[in-house]
PDB file of C-alpha atoms and ligand atoms in Angstrom:
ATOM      1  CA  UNK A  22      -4.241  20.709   8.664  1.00 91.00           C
ATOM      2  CA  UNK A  23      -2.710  18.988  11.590  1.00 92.00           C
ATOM      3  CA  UNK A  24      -6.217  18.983  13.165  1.00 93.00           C
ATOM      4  CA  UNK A  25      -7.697  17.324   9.885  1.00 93.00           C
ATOM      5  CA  UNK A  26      -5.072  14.493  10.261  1.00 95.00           C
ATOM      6  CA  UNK A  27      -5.998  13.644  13.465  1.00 91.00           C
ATOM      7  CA  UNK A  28      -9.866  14.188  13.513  1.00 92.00           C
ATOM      8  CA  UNK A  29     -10.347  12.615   9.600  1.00 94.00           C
ATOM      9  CA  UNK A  30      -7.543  10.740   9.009  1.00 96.00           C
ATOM     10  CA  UNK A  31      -6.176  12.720   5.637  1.00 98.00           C
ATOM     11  CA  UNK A  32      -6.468  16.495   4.494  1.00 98.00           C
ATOM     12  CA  UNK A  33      -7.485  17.822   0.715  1.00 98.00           C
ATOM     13  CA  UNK A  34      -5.837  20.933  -0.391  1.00 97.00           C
ATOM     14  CA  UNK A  35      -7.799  22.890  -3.348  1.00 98.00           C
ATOM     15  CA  UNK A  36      -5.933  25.257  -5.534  1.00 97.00           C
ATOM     16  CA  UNK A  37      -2.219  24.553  -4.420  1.00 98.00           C
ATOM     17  CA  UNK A  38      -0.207  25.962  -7.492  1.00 97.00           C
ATOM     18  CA  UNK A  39       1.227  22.353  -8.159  1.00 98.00           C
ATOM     19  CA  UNK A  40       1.866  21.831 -11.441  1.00 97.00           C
ATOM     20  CA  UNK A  41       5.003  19.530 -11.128  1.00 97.00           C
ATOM     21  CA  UNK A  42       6.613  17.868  -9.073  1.00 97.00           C
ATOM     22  CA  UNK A  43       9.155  20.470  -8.070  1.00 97.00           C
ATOM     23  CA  UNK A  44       6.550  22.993  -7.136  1.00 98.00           C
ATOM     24  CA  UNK A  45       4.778  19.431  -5.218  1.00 98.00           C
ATOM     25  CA  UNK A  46       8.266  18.910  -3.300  1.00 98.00           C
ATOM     26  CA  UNK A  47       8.348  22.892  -2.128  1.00 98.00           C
ATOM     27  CA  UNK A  48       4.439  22.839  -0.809  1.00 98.00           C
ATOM     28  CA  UNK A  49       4.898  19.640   1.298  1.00 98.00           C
ATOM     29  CA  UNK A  50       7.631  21.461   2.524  1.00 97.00           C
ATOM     30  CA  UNK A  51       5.832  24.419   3.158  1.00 97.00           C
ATOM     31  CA  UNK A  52       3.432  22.667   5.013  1.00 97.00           C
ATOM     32  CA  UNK A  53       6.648  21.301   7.033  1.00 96.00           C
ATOM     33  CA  UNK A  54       6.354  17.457   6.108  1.00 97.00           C
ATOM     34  CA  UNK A  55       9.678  15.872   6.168  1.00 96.00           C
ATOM     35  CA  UNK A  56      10.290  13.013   3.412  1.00 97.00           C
ATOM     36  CA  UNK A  57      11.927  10.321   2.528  1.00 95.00           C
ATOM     37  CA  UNK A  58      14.084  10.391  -0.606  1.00 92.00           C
ATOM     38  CA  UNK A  59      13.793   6.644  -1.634  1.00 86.00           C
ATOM     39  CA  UNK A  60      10.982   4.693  -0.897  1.00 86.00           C
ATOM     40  CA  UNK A  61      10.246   1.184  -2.737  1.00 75.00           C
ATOM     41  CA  UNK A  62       9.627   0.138  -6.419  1.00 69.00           C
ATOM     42  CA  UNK A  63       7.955   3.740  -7.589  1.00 81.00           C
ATOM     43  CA  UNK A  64       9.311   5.023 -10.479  1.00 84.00           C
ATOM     44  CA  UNK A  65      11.069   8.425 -10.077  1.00 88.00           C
ATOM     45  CA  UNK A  66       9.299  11.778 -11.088  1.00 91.00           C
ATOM     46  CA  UNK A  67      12.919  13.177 -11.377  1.00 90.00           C
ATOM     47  CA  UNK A  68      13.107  15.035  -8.380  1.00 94.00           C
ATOM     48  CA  UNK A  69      15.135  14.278  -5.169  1.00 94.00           C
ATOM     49  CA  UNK A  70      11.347  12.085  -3.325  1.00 96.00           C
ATOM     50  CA  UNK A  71       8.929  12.473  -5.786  1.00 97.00           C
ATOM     51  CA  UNK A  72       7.561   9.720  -7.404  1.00 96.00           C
ATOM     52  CA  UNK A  73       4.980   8.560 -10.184  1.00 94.00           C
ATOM     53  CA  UNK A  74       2.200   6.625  -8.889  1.00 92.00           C
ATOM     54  CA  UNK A  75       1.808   2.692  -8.646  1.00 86.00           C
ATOM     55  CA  UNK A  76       1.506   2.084 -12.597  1.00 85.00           C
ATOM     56  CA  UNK A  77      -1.539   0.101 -13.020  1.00 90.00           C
ATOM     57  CA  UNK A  78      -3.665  -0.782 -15.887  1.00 93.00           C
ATOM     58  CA  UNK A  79      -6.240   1.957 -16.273  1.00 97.00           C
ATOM     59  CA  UNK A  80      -9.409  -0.621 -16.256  1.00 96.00           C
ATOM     60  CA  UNK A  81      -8.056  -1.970 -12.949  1.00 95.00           C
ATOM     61  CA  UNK A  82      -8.897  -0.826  -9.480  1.00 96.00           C
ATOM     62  CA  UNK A  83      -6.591  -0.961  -7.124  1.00 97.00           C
ATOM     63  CA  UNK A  84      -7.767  -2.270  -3.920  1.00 98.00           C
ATOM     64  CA  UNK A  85      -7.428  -0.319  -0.133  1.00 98.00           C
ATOM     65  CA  UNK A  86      -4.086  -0.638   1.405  1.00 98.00           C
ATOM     66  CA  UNK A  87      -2.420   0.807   4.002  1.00 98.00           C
ATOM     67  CA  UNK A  88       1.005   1.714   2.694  1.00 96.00           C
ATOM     68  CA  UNK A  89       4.110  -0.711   3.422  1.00 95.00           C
ATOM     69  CA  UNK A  90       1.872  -2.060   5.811  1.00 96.00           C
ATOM     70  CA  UNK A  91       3.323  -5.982   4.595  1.00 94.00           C
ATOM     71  CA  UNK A  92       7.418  -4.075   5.314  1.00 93.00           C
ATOM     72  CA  UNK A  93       8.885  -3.419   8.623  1.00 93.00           C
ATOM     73  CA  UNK A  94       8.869   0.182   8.007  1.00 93.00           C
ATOM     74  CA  UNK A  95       6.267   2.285   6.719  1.00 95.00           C
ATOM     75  CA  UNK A  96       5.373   5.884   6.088  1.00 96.00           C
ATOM     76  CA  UNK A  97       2.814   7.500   8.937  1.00 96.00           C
ATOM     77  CA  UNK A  98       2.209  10.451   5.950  1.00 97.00           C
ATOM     78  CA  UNK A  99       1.104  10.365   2.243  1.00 97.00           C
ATOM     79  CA  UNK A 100       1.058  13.009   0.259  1.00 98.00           C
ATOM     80  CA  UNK A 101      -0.407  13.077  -3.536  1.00 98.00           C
ATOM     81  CA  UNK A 102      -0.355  15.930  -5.944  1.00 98.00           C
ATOM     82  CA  UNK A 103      -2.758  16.089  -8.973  1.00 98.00           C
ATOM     83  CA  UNK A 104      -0.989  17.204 -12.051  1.00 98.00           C
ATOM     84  CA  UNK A 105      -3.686  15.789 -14.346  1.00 98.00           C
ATOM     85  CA  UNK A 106      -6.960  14.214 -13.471  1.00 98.00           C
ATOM     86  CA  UNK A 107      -8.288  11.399 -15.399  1.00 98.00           C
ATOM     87  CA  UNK A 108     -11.125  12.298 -18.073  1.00 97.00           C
ATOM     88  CA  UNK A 109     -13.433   9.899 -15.960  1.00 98.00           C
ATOM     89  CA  UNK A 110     -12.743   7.652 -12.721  1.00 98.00           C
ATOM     90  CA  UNK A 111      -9.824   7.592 -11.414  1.00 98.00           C
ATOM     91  CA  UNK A 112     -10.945   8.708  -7.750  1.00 98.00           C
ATOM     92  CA  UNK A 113      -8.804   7.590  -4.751  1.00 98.00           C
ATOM     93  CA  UNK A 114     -11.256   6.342  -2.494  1.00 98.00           C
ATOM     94  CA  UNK A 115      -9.976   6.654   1.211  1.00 98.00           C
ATOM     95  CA  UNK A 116     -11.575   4.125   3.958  1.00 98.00           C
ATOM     96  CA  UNK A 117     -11.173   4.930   7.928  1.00 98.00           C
ATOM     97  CA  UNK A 118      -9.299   1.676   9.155  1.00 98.00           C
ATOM     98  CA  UNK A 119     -10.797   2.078  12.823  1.00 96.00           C
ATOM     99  CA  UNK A 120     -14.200   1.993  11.595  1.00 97.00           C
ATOM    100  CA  UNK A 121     -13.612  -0.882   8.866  1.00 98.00           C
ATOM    101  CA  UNK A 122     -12.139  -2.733  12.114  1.00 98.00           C
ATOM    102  CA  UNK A 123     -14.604  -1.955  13.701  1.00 97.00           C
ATOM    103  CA  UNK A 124     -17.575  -3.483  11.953  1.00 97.00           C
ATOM    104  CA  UNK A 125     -15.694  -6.626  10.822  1.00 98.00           C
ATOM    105  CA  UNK A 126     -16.834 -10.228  12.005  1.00 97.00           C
ATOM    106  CA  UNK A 127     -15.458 -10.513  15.562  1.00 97.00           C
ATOM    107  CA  UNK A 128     -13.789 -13.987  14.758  1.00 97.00           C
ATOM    108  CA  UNK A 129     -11.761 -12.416  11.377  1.00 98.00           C
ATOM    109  CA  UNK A 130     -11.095  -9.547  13.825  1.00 97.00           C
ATOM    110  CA  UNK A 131      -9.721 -11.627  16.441  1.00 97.00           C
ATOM    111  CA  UNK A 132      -7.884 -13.611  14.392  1.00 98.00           C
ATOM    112  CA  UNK A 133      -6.542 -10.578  13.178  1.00 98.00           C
ATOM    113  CA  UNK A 134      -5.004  -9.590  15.777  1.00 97.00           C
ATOM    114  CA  UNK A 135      -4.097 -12.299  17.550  1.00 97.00           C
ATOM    115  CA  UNK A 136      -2.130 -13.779  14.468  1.00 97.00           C
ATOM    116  CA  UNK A 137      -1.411 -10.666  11.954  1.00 98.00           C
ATOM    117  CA  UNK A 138      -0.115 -11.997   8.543  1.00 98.00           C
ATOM    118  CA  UNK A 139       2.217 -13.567   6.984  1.00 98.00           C
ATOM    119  CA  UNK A 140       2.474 -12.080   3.022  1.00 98.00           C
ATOM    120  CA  UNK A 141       4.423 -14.111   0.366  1.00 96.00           C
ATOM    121  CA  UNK A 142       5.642 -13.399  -2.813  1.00 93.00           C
ATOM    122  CA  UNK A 143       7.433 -15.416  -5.137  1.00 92.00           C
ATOM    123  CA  UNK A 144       9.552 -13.076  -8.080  1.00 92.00           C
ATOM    124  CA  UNK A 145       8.601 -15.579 -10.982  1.00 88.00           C
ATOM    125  CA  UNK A 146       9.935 -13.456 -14.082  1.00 86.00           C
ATOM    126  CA  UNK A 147       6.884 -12.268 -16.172  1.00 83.00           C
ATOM    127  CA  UNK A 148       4.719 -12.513 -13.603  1.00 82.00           C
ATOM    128  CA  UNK A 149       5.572  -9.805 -10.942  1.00 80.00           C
ATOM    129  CA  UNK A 150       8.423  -7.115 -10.738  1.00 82.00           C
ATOM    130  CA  UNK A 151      11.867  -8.866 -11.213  1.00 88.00           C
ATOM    131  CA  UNK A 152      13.564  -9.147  -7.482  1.00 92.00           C
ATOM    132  CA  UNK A 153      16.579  -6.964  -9.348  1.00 91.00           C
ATOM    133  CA  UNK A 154      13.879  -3.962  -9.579  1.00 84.00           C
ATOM    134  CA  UNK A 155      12.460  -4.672  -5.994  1.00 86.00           C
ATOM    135  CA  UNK A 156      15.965  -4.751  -4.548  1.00 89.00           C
ATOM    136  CA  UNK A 157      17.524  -2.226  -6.586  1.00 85.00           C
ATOM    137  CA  UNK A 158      20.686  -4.642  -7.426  1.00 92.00           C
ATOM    138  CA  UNK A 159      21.611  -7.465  -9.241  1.00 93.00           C
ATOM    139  CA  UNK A 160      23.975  -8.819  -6.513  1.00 94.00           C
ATOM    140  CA  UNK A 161      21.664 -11.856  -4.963  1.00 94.00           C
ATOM    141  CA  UNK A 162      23.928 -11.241  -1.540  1.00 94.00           C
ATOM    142  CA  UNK A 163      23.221  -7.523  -1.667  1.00 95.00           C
ATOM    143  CA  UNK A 164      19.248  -8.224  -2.405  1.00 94.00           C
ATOM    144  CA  UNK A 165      19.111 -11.004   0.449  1.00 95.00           C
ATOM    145  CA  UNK A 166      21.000  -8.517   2.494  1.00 95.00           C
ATOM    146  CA  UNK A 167      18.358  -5.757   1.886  1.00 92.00           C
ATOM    147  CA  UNK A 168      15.380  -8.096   2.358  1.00 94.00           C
ATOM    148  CA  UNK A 169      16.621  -9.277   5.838  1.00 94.00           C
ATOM    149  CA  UNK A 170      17.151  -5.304   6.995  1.00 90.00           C
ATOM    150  CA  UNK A 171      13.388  -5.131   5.923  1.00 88.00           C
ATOM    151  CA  UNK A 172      12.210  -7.945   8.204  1.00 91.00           C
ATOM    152  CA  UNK A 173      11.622 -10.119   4.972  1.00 95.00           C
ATOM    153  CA  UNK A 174      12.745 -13.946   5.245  1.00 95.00           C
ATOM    154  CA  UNK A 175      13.966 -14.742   1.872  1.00 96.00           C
ATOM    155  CA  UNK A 176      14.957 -18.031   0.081  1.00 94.00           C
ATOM    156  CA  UNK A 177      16.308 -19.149  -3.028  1.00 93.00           C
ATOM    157  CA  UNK A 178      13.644 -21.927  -5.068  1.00 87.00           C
ATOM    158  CA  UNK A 179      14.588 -25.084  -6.580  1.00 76.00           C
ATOM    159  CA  UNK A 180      14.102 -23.331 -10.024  1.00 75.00           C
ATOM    160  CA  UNK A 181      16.271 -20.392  -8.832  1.00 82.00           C
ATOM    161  CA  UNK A 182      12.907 -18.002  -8.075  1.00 89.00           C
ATOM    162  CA  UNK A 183      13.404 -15.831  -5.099  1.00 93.00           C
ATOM    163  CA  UNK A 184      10.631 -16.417  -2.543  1.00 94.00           C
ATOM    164  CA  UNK A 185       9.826 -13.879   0.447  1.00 95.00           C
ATOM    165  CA  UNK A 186       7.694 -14.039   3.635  1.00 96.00           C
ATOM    166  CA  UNK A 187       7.138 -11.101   5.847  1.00 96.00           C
ATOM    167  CA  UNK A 188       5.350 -11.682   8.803  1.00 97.00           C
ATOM    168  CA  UNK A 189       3.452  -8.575   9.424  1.00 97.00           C
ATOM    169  CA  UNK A 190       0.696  -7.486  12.257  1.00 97.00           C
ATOM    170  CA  UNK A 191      -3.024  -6.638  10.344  1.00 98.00           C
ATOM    171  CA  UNK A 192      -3.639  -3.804  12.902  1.00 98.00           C
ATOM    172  CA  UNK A 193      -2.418  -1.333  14.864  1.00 96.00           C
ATOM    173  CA  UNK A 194      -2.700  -0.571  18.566  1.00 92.00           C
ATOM    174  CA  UNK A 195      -2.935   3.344  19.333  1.00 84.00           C
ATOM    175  CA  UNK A 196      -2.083   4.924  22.774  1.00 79.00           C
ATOM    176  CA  UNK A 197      -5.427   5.768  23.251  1.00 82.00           C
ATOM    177  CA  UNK A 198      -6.323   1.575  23.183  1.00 85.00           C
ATOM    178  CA  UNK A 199      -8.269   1.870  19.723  1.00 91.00           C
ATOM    179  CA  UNK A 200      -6.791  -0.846  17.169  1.00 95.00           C
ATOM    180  CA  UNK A 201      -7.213   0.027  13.753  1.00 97.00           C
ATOM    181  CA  UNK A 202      -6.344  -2.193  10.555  1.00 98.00           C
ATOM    182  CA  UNK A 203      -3.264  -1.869   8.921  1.00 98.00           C
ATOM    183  CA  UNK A 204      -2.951  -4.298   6.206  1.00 98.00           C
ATOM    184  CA  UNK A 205      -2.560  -5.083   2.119  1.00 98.00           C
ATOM    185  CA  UNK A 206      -4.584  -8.404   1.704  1.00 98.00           C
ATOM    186  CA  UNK A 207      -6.573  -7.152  -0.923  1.00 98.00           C
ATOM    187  CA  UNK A 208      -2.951  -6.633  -2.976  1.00 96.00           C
ATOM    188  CA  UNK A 209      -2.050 -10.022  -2.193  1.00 96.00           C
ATOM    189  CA  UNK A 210      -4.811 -12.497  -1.743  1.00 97.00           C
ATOM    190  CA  UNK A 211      -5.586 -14.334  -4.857  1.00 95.00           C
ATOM    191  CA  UNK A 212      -9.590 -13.909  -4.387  1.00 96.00           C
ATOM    192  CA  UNK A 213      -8.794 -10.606  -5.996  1.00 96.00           C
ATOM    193  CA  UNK A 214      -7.685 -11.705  -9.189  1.00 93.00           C
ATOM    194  CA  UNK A 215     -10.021 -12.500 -11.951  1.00 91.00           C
ATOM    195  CA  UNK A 216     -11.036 -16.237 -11.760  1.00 91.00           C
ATOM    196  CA  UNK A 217     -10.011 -17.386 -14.672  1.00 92.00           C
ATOM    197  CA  UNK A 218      -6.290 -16.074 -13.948  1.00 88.00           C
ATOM    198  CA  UNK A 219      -6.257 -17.111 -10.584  1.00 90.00           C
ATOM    199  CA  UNK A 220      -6.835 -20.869 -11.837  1.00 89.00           C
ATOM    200  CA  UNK A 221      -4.428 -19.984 -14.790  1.00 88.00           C
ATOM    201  CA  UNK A 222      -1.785 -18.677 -12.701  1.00 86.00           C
ATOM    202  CA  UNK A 223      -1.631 -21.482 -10.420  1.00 85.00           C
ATOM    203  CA  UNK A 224      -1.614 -24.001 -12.632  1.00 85.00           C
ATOM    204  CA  UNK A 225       1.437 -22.225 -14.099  1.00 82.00           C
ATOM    205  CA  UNK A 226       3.093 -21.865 -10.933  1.00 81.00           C
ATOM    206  CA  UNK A 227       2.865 -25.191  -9.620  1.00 76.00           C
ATOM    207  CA  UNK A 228      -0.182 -23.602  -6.635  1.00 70.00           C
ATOM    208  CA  UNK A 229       3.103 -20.839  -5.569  1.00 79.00           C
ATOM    209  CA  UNK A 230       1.509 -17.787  -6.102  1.00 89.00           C
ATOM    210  CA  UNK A 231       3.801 -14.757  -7.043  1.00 91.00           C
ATOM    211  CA  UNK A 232       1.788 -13.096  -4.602  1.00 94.00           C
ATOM    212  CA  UNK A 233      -0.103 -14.538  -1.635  1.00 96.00           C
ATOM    213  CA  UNK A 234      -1.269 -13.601   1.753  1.00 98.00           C
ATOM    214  CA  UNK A 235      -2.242 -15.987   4.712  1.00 98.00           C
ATOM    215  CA  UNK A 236      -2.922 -15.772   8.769  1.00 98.00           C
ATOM    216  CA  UNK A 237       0.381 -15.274  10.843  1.00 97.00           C
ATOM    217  CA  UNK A 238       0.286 -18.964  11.980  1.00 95.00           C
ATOM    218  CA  UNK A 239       0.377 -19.944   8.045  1.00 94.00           C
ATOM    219  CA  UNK A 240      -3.137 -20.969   7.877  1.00 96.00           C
ATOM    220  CA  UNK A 241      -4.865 -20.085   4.890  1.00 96.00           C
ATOM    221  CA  UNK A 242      -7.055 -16.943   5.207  1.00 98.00           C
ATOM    222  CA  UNK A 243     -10.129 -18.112   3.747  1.00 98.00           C
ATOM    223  CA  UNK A 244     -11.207 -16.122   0.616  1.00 97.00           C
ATOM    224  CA  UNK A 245     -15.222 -15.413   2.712  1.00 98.00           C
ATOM    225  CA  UNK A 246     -12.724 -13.390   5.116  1.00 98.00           C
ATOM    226  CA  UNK A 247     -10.606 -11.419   2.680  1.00 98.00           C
ATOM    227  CA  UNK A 248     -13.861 -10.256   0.801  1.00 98.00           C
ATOM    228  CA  UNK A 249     -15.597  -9.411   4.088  1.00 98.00           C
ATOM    229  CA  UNK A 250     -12.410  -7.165   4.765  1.00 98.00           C
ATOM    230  CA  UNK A 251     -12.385  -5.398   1.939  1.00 98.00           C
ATOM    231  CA  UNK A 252     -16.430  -5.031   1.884  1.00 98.00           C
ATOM    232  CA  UNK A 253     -15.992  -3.595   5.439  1.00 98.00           C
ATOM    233  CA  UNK A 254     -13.226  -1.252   4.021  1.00 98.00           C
ATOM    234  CA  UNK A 255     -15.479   0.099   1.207  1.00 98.00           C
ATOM    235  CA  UNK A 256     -18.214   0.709   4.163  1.00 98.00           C
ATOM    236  CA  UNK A 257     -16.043   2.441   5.561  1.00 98.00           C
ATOM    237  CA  UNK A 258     -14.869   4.633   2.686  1.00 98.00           C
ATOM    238  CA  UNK A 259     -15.061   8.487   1.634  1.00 97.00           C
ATOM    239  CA  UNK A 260     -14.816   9.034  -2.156  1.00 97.00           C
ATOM    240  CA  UNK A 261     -13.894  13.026  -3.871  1.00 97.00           C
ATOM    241  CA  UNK A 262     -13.571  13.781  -7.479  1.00 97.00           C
ATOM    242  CA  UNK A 263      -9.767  15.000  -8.143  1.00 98.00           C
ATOM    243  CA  UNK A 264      -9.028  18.415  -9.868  1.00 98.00           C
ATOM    244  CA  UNK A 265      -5.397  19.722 -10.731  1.00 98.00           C
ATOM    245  CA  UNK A 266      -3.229  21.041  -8.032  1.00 98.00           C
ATOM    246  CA  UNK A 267      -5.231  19.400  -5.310  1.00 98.00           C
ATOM    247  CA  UNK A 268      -2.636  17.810  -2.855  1.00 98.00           C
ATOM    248  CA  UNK A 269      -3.933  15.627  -0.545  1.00 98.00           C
ATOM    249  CA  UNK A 270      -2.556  14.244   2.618  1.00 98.00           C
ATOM    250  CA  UNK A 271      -3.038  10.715   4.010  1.00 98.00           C
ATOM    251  CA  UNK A 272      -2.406   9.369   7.669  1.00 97.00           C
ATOM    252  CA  UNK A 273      -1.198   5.948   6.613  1.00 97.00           C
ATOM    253  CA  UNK A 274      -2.073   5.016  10.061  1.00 96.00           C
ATOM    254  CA  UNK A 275      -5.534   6.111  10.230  1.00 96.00           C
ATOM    255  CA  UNK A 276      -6.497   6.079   6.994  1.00 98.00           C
ATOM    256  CA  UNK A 277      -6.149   3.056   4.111  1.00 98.00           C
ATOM    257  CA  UNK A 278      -6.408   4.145   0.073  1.00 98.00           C
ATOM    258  CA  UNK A 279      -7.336   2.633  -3.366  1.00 98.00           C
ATOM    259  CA  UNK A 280      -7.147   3.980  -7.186  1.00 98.00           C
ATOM    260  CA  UNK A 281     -10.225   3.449  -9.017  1.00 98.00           C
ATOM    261  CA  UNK A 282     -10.108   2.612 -13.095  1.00 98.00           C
ATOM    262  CA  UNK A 283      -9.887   5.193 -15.287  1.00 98.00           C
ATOM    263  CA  UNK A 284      -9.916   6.858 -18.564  1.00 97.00           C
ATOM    264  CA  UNK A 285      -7.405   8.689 -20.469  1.00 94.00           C
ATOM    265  CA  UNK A 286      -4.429  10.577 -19.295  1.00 96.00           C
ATOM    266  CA  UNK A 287      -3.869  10.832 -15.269  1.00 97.00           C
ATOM    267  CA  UNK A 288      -0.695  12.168 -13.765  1.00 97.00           C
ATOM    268  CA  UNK A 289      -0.669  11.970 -10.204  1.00 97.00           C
ATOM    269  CA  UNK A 290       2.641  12.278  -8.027  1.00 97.00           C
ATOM    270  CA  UNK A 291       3.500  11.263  -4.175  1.00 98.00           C
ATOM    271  CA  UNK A 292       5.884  12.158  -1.402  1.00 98.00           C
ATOM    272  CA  UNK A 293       5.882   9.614   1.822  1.00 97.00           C
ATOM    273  CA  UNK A 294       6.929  11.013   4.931  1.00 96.00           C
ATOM    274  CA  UNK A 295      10.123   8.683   6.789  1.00 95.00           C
ATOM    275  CA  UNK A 296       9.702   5.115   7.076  1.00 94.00           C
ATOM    276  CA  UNK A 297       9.079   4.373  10.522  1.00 93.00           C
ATOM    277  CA  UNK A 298       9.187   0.700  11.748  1.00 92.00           C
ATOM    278  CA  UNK A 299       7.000   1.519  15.005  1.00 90.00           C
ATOM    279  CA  UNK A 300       3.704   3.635  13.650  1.00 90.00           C
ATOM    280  CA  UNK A 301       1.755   2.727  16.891  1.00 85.00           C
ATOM    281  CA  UNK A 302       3.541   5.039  18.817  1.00 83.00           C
ATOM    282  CA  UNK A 303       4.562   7.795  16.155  1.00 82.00           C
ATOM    283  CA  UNK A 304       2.476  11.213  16.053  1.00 84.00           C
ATOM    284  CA  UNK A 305       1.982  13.086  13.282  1.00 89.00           C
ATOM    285  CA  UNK A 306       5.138  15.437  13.156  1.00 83.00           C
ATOM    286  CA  UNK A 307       4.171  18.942  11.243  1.00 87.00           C
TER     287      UNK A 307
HETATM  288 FE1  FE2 B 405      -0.547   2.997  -2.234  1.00 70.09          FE
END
């Protein structure tokens, strides 16, 4: 499996036996991937580092990301376990970050990674998680306190909304001298909302976006770039149809993923190996 990582980026695993998440949380360990117990807003699957899936309306996609990639620490594994497949869709396209950096524009690519990004979100209520979810309190010293140990600058808006910047690097340099992308500016960049609410939602929010996503030096990142990203991230992507008690394993590093909209029930769970606030040097430890 080990060899899969490194040569493909992730691993699928037919015919596992999972059926919940405690028999999920005794094959990763079998397969000798340490995890973290806590890891963001995921809701828990009730068992000690198993969580549901990003809840997301079925008809939605959600766009490639590479995970935490906007945090100062982020997973190098990913593991998903397929309890129920969807009736139709519901596919979780994978897309090999060296290759989409690869083929992008060499000025978005330089710019890249010359400047990385800065992502900001704004935690207007009804809009976007409330910051007491995000920051698992409702102590405004304790949540400040928690975004600064995550490399988030944080301040406090006239109308008492709590507004974050992270400053983040869009790609990673390996030890073998390849750069790869590592980003989330399809989760963040308001070309990827629906016109209509994009116009909506900034005339609501005065232009402050609850979530946003511009170059490092705080230029905007024009939406012709973010859509050539993302089109150079679906070039670059492998698609497989899910069945139950597949478990799949991700190299966050390598490696971005997406959900595609679907129909009817789906029940997938995930286990993230330790957050790690330096992937370009971390291996893949199994
Ligand atoms: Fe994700």
């Amino acid at each position: 499996m080990k060899e899969l990582l490194v040569q493909r980026g992730f691993a699928l695993l037919r015919n596992t036996g999972v059926i919940d998440a405690e028999s999920f949380s005794s094959t990763i360990a079998e397969l000798g991937i340490a995890t973290a117990v806590h890891y963001g807003d995921l809701p828990d699957e009730g068992w000690p580092g198993v969580f549901r899936t990003t809840q997301y309306p079925p008809s939605e996609s959600i766009f490639f990301h590479s995970e935490a990639s906007h945090m100062a620490r982020a997973p190098r594994l990913i593991a998903f376990g397929c309890i129920q497949p969807a009736l139709a869709g519901g596919a979780t396209p994978l897309s090999d970050n060296f290759l989409a950096l690869s083929t992008l524009r060499p000025e978005i690519s330089r710019a890249l990674q010359s400047e990385g990004l800065c992502y900001e979100r704004a935690f207007i209520p009804g809009l976007d998680v409330l910051w007491q979810n995000f920051f698992r309190t409702d102590d405004r010293a304790k949540a400040m306190e928690r975004g600064i140990a995550e490399g988030l600058t944080l301040q406090w808006d006239n109308d008492d909304v709590l507004c974050t910047v992270s400053r983040r690097p869009a790609t990673l340099s390996r030890a073998n001298g390849q750069s790869c992308l590592f980003q989330q500016i399809a989760l963040h960049h308001p070309v990827f909302l629906d016109p209509d609410l994009r116009t909506e939602m900034a005339d609501i929010c005065g232009g402050r976006m609850p979530r946003n996503v511009t170059l490092g030096s705080g230029a905007p990142l024009p939406d012709s770039w973010a859509i050539a990203i993302h089109d150079s991230q679906c070039r670059a992507a492998f698609t497989f149809s899910w069945e139950s008690g597949d478990v799949l394993i991700v190299d966050n590093v390598r490696t971005s993923h997406a959900r595609a909209p679907f129909v009817g029930p789906r029940h997938h769970i995930v286990m993230v190996s330790p957050l790690s606030a330096n992937l370009s040097e971390s291996e893949i430890n199994i």
